[in-house]
Coordinates of N, CA and C in Angstrom, one line a residue:
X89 N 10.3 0.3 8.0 CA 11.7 0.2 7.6 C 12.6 -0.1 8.9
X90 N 13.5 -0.7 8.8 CA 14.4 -1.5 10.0 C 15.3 -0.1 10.4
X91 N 16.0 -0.1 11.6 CA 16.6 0.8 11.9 C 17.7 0.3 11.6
X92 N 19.3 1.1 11.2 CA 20.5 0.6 11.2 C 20.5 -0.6 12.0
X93 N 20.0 -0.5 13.0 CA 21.0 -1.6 14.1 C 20.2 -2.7 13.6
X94 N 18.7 -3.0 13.6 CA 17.9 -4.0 13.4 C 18.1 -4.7 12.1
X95 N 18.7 -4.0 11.3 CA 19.2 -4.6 10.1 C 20.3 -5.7 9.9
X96 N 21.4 -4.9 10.9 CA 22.6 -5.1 11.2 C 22.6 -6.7 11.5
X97 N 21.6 -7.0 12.6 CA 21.5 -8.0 13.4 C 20.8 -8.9 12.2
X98 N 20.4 -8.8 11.1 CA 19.7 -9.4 10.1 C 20.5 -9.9 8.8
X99 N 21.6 -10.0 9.1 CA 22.7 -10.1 7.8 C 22.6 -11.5 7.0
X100 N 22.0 -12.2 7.7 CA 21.5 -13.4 6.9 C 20.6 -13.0 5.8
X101 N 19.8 -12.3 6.0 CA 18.4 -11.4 5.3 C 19.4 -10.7 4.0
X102 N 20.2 -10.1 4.7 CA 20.2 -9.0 3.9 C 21.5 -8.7 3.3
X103 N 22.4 -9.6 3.4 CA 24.0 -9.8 3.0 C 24.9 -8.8 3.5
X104 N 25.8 -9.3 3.6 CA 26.9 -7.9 4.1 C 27.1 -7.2 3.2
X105 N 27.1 -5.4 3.7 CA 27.3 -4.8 2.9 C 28.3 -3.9 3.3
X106 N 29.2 -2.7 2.4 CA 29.8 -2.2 2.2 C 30.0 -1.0 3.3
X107 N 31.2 -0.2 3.7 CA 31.0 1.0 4.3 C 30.3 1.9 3.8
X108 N 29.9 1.9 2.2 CA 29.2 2.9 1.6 C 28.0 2.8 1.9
X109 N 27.3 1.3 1.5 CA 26.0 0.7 1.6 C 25.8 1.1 2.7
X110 N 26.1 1.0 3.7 CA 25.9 1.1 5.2 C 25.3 2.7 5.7
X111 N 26.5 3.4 5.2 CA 26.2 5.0 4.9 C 25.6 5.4 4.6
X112 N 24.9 4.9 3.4 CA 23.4 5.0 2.7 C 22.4 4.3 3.2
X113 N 22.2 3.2 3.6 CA 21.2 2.9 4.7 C 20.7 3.9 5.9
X114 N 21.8 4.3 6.3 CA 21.5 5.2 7.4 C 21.0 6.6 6.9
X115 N 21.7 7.1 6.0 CA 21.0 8.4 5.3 C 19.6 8.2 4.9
X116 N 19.2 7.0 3.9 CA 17.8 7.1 3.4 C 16.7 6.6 5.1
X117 N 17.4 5.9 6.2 CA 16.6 5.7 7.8 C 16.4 7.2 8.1
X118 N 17.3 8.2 8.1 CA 16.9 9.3 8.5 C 16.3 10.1 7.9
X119 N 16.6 9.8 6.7 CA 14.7 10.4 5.6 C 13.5 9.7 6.2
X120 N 13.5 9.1 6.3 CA 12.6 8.1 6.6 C 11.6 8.0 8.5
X121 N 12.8 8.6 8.9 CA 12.2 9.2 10.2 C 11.7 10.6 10.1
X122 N 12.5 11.5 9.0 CA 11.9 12.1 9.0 C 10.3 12.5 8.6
X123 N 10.1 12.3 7.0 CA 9.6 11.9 6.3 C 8.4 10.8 5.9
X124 N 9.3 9.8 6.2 CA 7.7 8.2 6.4 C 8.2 7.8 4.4
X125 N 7.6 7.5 4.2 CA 7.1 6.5 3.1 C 7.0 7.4 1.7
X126 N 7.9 7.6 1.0 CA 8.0 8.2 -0.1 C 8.3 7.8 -1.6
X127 N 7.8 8.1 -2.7 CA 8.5 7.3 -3.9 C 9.7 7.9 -4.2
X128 N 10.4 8.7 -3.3 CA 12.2 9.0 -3.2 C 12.5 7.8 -2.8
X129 N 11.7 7.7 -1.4 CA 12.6 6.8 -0.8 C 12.9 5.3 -1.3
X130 N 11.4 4.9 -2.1 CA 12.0 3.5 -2.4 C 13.1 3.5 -3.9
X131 N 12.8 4.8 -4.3 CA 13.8 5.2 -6.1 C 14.9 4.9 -5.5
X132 N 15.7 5.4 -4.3 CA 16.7 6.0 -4.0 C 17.5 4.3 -3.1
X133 N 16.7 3.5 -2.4 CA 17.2 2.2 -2.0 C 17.4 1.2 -3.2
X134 N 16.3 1.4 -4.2 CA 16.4 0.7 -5.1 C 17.4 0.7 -6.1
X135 N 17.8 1.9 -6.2 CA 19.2 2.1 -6.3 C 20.4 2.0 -6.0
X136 N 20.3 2.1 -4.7 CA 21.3 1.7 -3.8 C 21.7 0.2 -3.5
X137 N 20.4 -0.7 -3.7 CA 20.6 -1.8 -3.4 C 20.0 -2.8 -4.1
X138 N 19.4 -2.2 -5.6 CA 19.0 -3.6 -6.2 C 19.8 -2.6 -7.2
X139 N 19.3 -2.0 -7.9 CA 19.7 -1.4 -9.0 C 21.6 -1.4 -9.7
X140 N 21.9 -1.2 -8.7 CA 23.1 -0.2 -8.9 C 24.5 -1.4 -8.0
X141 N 23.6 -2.1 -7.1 CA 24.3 -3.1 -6.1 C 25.2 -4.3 -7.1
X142 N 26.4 -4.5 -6.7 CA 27.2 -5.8 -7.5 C 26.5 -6.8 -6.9
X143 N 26.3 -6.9 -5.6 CA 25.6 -8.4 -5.4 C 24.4 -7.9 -4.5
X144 N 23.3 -8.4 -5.3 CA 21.9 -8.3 -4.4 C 20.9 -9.4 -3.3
X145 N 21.1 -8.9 -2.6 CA 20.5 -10.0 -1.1 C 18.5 -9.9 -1.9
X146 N 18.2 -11.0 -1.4 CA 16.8 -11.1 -1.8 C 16.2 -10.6 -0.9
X147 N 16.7 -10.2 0.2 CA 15.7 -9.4 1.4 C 16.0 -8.0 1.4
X148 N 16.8 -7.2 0.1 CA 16.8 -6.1 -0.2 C 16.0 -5.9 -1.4
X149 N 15.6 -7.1 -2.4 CA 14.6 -6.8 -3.5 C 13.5 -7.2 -2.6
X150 N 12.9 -7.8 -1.7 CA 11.6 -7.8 -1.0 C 11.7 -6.6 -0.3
X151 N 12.5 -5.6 0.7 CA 11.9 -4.3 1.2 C 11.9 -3.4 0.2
X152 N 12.8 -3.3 -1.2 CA 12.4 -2.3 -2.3 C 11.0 -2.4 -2.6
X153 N 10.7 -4.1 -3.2 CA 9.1 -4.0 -3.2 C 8.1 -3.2 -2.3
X154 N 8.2 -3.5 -0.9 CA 7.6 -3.5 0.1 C 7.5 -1.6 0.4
X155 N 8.6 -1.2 -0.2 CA 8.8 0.5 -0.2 C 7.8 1.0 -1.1
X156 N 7.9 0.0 -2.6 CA 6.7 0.7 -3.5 C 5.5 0.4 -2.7
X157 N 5.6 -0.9 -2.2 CA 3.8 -0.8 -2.0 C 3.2 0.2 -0.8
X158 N 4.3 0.6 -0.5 CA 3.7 1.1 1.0 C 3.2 2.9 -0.1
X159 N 3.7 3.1 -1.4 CA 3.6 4.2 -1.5 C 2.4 3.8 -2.9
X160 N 1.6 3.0 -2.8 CA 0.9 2.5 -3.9 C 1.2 2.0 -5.1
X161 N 2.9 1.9 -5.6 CA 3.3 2.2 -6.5 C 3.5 0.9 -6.8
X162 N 2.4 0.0 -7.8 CA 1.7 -1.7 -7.6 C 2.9 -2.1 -8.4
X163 N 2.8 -1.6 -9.8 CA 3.7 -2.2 -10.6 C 5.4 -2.2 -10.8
X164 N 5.1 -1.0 -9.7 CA 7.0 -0.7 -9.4 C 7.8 -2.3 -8.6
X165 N 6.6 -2.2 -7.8 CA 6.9 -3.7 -6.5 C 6.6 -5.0 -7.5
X166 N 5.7 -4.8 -8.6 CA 5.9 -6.1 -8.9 C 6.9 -6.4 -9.9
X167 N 7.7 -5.7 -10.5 CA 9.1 -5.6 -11.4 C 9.7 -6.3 -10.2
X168 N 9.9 -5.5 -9.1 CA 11.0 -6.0 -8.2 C 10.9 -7.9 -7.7
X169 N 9.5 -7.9 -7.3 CA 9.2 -9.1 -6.8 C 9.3 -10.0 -8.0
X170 N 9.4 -10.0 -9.2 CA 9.5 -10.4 -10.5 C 11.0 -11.4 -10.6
X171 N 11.9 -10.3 -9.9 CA 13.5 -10.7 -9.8 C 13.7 -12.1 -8.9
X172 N 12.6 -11.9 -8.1 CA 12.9 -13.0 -7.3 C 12.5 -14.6 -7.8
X173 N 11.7 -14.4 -8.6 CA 10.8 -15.7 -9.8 C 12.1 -16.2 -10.5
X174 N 13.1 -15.7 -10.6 CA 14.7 -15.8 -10.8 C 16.1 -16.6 -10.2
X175 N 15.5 -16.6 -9.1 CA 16.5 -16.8 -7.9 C 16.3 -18.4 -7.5
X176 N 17.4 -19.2 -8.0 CA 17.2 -20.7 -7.9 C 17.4 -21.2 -6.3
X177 N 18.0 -20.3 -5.5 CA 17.6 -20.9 -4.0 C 17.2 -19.5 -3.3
X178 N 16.4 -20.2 -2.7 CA 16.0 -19.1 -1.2 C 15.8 -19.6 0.2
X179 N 16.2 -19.4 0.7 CA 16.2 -19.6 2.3 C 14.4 -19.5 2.8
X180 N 14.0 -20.7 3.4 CA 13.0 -20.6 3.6 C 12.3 -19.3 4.7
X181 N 13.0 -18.6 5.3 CA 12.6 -17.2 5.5 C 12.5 -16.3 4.5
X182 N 13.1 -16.0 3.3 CA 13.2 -15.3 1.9 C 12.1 -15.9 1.3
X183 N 11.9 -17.0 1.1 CA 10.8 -17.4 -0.2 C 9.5 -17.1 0.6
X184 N 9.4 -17.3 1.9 CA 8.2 -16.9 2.9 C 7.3 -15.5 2.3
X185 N 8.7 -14.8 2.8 CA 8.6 -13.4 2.7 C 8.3 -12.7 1.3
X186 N 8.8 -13.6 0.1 CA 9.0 -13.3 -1.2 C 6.8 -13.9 -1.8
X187 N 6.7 -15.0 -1.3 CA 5.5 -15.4 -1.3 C 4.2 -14.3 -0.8
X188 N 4.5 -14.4 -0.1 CA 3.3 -12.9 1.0 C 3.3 -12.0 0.6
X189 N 3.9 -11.3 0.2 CA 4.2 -10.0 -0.6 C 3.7 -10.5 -2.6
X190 N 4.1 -10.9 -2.8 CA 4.0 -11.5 -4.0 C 2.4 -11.8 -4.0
X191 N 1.7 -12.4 -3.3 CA 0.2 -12.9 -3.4 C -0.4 -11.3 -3.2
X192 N -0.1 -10.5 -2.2 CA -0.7 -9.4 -2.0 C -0.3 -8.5 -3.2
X193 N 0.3 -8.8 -3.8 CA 1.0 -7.4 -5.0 C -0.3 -8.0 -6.1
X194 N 0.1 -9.6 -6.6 CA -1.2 -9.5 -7.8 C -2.6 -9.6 -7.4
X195 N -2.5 -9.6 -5.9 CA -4.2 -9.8 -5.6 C -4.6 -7.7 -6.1
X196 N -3.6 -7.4 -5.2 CA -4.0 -5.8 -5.3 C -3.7 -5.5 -6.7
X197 N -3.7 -5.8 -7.6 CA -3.3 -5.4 -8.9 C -4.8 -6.1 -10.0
X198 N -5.2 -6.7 -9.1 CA -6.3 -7.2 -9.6 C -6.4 -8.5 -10.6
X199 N -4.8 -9.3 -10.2 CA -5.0 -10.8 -11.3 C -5.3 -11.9 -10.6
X200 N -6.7 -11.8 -10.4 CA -7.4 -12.7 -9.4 C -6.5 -14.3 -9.5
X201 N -6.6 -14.7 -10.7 CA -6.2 -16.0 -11.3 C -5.3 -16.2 -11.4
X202 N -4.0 -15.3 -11.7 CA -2.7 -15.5 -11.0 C -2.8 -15.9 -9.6
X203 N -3.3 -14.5 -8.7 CA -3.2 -15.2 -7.2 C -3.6 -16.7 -7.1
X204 N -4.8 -17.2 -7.6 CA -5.1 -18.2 -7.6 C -3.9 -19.0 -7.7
X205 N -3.3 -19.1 -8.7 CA -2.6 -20.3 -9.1 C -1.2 -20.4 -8.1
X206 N -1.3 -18.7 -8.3 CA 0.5 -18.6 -7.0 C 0.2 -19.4 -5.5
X207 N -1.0 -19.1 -5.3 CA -1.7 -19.5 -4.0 C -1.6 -21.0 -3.9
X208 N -2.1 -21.7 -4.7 CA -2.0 -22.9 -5.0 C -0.9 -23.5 -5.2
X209 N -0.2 -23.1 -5.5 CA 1.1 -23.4 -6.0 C 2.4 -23.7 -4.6
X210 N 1.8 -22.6 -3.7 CA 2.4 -22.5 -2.3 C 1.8 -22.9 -1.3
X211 N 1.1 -23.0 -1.3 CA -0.3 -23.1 -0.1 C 0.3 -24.2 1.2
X212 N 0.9 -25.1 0.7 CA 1.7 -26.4 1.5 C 2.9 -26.0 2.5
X213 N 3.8 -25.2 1.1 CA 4.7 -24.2 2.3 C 4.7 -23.1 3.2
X214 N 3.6 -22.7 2.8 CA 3.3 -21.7 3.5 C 2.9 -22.1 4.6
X215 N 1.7 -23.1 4.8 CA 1.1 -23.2 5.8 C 2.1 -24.2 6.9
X216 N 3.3 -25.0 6.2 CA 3.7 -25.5 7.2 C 4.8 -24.4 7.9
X217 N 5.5 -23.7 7.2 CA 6.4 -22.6 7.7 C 5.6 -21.8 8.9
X218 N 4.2 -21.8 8.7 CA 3.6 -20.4 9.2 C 3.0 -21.2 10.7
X219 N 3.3 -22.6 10.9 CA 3.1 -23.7 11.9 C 4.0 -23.0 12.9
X220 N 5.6 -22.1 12.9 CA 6.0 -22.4 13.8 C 6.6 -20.3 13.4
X221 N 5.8 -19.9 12.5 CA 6.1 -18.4 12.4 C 6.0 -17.9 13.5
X222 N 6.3 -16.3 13.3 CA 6.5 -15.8 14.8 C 4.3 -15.1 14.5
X223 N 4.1 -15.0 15.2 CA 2.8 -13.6 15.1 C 2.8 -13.2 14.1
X224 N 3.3 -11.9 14.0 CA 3.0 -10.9 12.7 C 3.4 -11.6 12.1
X225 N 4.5 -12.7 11.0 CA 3.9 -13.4 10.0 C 3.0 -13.9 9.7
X226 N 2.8 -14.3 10.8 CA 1.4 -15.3 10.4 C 0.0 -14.6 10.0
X227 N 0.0 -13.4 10.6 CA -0.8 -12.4 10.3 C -0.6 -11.8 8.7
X228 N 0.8 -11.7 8.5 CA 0.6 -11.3 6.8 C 0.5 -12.0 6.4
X229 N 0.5 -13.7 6.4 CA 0.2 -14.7 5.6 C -1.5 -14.5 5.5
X230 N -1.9 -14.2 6.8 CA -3.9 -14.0 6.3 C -4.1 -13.1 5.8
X231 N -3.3 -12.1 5.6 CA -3.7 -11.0 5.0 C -3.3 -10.9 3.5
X232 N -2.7 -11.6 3.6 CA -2.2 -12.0 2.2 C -3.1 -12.6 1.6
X233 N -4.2 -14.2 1.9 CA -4.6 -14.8 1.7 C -6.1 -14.5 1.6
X234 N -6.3 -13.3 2.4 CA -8.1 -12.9 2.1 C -8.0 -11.9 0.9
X235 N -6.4 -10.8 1.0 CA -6.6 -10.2 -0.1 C -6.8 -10.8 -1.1
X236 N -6.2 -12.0 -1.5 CA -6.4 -13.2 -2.7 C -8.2 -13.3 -3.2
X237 N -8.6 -13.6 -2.0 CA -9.9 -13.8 -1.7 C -10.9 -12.6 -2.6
X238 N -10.5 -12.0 -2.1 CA -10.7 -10.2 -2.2 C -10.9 -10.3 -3.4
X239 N -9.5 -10.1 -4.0 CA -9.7 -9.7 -5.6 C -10.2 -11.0 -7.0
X240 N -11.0 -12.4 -5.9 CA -11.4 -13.1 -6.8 C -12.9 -12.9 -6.3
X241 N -13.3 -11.7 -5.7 CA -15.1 -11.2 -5.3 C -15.8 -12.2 -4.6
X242 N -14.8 -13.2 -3.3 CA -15.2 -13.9 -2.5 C -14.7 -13.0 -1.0
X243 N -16.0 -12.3 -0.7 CA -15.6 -11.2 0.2 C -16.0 -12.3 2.0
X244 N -16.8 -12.9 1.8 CA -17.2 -13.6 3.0 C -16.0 -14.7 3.5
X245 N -15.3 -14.9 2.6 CA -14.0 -16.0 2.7 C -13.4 -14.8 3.0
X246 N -13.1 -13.4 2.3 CA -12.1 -13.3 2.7 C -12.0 -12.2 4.0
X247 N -13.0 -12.2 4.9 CA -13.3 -11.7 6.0 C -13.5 -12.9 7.3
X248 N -13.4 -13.9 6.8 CA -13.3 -15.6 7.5 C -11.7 -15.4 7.5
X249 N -11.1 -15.4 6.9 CA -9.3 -15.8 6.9 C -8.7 -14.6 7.8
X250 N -9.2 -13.4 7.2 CA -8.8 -12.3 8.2 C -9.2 -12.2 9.8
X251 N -10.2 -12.9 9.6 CA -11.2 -12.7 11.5 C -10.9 -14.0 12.0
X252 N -10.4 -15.7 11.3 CA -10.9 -16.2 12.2 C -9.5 -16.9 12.7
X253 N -8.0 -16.5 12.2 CA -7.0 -17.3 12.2 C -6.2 -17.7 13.9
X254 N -7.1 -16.4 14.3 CA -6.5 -16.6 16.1 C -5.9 -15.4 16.1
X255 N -6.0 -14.0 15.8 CA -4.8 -13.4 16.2 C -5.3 -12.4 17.4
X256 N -4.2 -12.2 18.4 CA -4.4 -11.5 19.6 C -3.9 -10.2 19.9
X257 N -4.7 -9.7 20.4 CA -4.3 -8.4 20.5 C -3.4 -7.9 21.3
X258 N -2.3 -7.1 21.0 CA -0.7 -7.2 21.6 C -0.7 -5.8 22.9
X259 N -2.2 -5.2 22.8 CA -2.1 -3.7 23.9 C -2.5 -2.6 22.9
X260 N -2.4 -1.8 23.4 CA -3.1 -0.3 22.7 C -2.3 0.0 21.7
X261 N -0.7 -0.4 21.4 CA -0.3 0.4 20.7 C -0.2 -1.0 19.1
X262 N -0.9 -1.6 18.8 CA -0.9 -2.9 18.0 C -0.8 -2.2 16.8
X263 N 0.5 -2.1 15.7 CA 0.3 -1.8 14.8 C -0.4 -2.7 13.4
X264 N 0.2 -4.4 13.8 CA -0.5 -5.5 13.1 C -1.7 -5.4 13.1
X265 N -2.6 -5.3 14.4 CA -3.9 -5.5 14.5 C -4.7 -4.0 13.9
X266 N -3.8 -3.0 13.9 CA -4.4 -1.6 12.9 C -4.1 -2.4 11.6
X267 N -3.3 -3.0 11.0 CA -3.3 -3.3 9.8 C -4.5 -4.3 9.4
X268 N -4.6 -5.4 10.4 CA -5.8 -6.1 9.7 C -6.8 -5.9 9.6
X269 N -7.5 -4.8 10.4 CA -8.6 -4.1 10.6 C -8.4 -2.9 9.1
X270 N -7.3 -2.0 9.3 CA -7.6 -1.5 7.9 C -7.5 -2.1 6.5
X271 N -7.1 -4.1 6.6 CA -7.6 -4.5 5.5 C -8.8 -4.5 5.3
X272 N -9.7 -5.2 6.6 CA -11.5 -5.0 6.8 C -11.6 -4.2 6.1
X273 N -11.2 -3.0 5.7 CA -12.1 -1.9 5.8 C -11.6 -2.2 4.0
X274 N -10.6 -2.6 3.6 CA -10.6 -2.5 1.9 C -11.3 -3.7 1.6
X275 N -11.8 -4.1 2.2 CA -12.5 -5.8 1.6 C -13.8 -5.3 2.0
X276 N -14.2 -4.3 2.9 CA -15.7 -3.8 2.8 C -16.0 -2.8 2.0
X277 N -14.7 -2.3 1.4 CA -15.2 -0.8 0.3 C -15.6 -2.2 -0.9
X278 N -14.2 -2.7 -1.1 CA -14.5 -3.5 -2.6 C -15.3 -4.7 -3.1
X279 N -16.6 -4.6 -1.3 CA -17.6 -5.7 -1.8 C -18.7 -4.8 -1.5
X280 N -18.7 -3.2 -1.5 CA -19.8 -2.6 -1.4 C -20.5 -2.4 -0.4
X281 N -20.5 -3.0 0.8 CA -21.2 -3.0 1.3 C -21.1 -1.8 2.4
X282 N -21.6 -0.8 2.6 CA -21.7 0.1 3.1 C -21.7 0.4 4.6
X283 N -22.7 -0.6 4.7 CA -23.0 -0.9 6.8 C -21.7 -1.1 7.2
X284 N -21.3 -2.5 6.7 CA -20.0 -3.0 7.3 C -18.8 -2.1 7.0
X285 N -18.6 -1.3 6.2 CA -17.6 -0.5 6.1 C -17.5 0.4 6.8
X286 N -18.9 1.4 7.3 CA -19.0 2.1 8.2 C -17.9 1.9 9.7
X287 N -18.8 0.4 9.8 CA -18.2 0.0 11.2 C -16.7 -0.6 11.0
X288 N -16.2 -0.9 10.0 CA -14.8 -1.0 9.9 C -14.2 0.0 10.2
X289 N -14.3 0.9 9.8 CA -13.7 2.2 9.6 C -13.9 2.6 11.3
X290 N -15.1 2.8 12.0 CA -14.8 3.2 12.7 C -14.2 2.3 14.3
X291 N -13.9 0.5 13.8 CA -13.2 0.3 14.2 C -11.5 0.5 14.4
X292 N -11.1 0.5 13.3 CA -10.1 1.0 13.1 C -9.7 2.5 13.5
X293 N -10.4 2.9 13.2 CA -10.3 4.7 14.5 C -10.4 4.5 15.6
X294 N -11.1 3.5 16.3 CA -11.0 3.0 17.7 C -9.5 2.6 17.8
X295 N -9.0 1.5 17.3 CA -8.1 1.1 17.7 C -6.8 1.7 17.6
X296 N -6.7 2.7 16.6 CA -6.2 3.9 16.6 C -5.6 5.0 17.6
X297 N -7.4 4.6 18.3 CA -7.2 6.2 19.4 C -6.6 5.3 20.6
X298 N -6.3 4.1 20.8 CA -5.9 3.7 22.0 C -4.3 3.7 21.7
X299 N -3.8 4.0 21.1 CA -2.3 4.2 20.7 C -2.1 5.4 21.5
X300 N -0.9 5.4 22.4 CA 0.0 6.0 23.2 C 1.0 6.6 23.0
X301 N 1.3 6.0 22.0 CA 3.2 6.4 21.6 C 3.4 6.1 20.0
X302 N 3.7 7.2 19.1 CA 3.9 6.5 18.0 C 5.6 6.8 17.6
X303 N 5.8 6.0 16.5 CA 7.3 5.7 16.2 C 8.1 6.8 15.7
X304 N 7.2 7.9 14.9 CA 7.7 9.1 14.7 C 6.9 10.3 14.2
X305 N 6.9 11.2 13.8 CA 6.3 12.4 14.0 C 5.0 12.1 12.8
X306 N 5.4 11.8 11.5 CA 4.6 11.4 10.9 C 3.7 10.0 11.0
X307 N 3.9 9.1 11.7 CA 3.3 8.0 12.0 C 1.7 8.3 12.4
X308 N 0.9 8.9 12.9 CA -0.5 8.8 13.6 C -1.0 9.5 12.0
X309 N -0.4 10.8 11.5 CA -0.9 10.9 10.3 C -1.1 9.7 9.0
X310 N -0.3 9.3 9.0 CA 0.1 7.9 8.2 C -1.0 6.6 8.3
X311 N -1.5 6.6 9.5 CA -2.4 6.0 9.7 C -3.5 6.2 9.7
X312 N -4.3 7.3 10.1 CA -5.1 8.0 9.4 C -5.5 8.1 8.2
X313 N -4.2 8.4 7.4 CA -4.1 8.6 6.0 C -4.8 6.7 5.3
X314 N -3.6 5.4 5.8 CA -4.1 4.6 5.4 C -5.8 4.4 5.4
X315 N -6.5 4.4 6.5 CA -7.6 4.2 7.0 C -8.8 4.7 6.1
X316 N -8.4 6.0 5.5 CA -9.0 7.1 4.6 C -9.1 6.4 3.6
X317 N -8.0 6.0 2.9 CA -7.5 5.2 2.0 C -8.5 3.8 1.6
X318 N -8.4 3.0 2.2 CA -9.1 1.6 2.7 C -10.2 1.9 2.4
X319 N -10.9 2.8 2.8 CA -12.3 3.2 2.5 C -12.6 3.5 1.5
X320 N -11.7 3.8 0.6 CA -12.0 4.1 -1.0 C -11.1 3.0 -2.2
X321 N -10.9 2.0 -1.3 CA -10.8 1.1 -2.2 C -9.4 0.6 -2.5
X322 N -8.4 1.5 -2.2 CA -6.8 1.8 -1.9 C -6.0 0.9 -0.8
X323 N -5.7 0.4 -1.1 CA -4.6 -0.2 0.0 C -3.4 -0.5 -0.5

């Protein structure tokens, strides 16, 4: 979740909002530092800012989604991401974002053939956008793309898209590179294979333990937690 200020600087994303909106931003950030990742917290933005909001920015129904999924909650995020199948223009940073998320919500939801077709359907824009993306998009675009993989039980493709796209490792404290690793580890629960999961898992505890600094009190548990997670099929 963006801090007030990081948001601020994102008003293209995320439309200008109100002295109230604003107020509330900052109250549900400080849940959220305190706290981490809650199905308060995405009820209570979704409220604030798709629900309840006169005019809704599409990069406030993509972080509502992105609230449910962080808290498993598949079908909450795909209502939201739903809204956006609606929206006659998007700014090629919005539809990006609206796409990535969207392929990973019905891969994880298990509609193999939807992904399919969404996938196909994008695959042109995506890949030329992602020509000049920064890093970490590009990295959710693979992760996006093997989960697809994933949930159509093409586990060798989708351990090729995750491992072979080029991505580098940023230093000890790499949150991206803990994420792609703990996808490994849900593409090795949900093709069974046991060995390889092993050593997923306890790669990602490796890269884990070289972290120095986390962002808040609950963060190292949270990661952990994912990791646990991944292993049983959960992400």
């Amino acid at each position: 979740m963006l801090s007030p200020q990081e948001r601020e600087h994102k008003k293209g994303v995320f439309g200008r909002k109100s002295g109230d909106q604003a107020k509330k931003y900052e109250e549900l950030y400080a849940g959220f530092c305190t706290s981490g990742y809650t199905k308060l917290l995405a009820d209570e933005y979704a409220d604030a800012f798709v629900n309840d909001a006169k005019k809704v920015a599409p990069g406030d129904i993509i972080q509502t989604a992105r609230l449910y999924d962080k808290v498993h909650d598949l079908k909450s995020a795909s209502f939201y991401l739903s809204m956006l199948e609606e929206v006659k223009k998007l700014s090629t940073d919005e539809r990006f974002a609206f796409c990535v998320e969207n392929l990973k919500n019905i891969s994880k939801l298990g509609r193999w053939r939807e992904a399919e077709d969404f996938r196909t359907e994008n695959i042109d824009f995506l890949q030329k956008y992602s020509v000049k993306a920064e890093v970490d998009q590009r990295a959710d675009l693979y992760i996006a793309l093997s989960l697809s993989d994933c949930a159509a039980k093409r586990y060798t493709s989708a351990f090729r898209l995750l491992t072979g796209f080029g991505y580098k490792p940023k230093g000890k404290n790499d949150k991206k590179l803990l994420e792609i690793l703990t996808t490994g580890i849900y593409i090795c629960a949900k093709s069974g294979d046991n060995e390889s999961l092993d050593n997923a898992v306890m790669n990602a505890n490796a890269a884990l333990g070289l972290f120095t600094e986390f962002e808040h009190g609950w963060t190292k548990a949270f990661y952990q937690q994912c990791i646990r997670e991944a292993a049983e099929g959960i992400i």
